[in-house]
Tab-separated table of C-alpha atoms in Angstrom:
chain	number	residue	atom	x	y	z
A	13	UNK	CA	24.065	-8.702	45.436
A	14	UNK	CA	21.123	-6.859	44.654
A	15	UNK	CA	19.082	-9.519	43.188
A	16	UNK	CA	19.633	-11.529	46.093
A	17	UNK	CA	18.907	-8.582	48.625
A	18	UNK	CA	15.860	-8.536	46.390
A	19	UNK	CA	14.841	-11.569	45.306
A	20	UNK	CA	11.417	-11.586	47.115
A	21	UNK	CA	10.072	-8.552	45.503
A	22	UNK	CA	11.978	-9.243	42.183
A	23	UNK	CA	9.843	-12.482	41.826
A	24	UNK	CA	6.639	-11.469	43.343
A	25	UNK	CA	4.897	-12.039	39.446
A	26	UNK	CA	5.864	-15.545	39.685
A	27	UNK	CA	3.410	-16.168	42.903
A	28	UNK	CA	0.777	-13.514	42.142
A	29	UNK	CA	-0.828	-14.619	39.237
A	30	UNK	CA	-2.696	-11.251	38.850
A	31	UNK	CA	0.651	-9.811	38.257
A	32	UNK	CA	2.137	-9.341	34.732
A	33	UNK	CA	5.563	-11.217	34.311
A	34	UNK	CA	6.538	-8.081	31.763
A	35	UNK	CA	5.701	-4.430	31.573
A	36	UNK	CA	5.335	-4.329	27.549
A	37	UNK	CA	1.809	-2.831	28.067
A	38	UNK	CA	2.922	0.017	30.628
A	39	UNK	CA	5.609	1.314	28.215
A	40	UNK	CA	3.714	0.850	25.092
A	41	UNK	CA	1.285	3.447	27.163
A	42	UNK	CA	3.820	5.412	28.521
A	43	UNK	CA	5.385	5.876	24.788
A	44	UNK	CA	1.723	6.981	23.532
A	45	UNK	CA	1.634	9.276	26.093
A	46	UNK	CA	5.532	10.641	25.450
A	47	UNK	CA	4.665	10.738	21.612
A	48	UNK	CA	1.636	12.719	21.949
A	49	UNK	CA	3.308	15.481	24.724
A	50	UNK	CA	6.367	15.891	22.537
A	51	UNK	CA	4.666	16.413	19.110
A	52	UNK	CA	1.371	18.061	20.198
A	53	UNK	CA	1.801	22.303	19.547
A	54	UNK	CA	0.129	24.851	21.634
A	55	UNK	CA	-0.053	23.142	24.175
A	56	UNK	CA	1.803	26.158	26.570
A	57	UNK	CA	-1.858	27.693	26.808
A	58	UNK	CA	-4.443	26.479	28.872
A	59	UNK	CA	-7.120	26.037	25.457
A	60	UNK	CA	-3.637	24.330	24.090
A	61	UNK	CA	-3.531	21.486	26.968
A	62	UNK	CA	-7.381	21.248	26.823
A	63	UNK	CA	-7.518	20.464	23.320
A	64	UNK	CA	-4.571	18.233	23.119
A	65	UNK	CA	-6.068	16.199	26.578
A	66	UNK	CA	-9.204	15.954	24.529
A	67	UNK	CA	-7.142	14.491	21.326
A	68	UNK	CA	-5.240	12.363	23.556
A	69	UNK	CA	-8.440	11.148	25.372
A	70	UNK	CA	-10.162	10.598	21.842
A	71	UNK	CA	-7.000	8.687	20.646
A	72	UNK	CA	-6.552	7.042	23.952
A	73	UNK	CA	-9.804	5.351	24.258
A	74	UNK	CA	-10.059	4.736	20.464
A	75	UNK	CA	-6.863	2.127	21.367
A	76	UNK	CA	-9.165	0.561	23.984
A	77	UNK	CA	-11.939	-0.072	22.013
A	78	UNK	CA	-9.839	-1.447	19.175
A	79	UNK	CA	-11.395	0.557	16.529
A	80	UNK	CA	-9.761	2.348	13.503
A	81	UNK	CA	-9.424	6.111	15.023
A	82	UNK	CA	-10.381	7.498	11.062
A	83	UNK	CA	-13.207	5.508	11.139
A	84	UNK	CA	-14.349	6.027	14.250
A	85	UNK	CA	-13.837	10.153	13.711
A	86	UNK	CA	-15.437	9.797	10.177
A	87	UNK	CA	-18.309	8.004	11.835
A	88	UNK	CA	-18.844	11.176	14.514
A	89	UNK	CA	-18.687	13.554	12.127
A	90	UNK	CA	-21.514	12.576	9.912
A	91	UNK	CA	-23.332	12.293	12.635
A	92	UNK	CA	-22.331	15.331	14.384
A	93	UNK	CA	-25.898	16.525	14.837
A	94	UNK	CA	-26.939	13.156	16.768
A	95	UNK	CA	-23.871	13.360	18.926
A	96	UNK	CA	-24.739	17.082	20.499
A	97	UNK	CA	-28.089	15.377	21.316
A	98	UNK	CA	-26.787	11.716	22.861
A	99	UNK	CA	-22.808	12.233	23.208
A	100	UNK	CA	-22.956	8.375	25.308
A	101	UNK	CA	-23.909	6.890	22.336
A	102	UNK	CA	-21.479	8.063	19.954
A	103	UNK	CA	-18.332	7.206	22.147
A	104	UNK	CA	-15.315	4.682	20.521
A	105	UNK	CA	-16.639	1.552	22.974
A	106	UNK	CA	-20.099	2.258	21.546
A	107	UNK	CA	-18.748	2.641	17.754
A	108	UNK	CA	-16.908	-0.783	18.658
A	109	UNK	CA	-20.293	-2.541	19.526
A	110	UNK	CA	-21.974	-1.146	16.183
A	111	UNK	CA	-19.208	-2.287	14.390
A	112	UNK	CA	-18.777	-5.826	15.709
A	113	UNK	CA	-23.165	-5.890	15.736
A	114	UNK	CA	-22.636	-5.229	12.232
A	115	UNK	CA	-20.107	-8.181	11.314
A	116	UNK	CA	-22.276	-10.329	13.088
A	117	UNK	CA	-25.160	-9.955	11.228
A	118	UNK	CA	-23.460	-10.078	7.134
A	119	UNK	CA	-22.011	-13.212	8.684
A	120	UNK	CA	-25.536	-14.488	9.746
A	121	UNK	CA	-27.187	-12.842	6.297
A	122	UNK	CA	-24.238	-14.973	4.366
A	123	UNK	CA	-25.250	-18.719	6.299
């Protein structure tokens, strides 16, 4: 009975293309999320939430820019100095364009 009462709404992915037909991404997020507020310590305090929002954020947008969080972290730190001066250019999305710059051009110094 309910999936006839419902049947509209049920199958709304089916007619809205922008729609998703699953919701694999949404819980993979939500269970990144669940992960990181069950495991993460100190985080009762407000410094505790703030540094644990910034790890999350770090991790978090890491994922986005599908780069390898160690490198990317090993990457900031050596160049810890430049990043207090130009933080924009030192974020994951900008690590991801050095990296994938970099692949480009061994594959055009190997033609």
């Amino acid at each position: 009975a309910y999936l006839v009462n419902h049947f509209d709404e049920l199958t709304e992915f089916i007619r809205d293309p922008h729609l998703s037909w699953t919701n694999n991404l949404s819980e993979r997020v939500l269970r990144a999320e669940k992960l990181h507020l069950v495991s993460s310590k100190f985080r009762k305090s407000e410094e505790g939430r703030t540094v644990i929002d910034i790890l999350r954020t770090i991790v978090t947008t890491v994922e986005a820019a599908e780069v390898d969080l160690k490198e990317y972290l090993l990457w900031v730190f050596v160049n810890h100095k430049k990043v207090a001066h130009n933080p924009q250019k030192y974020t994951p999305y900008a690590y991801s364009i050095l990296i994938n710059q970099s692949s480009k051009d061994k594959n055009t110094s190997n033609s």
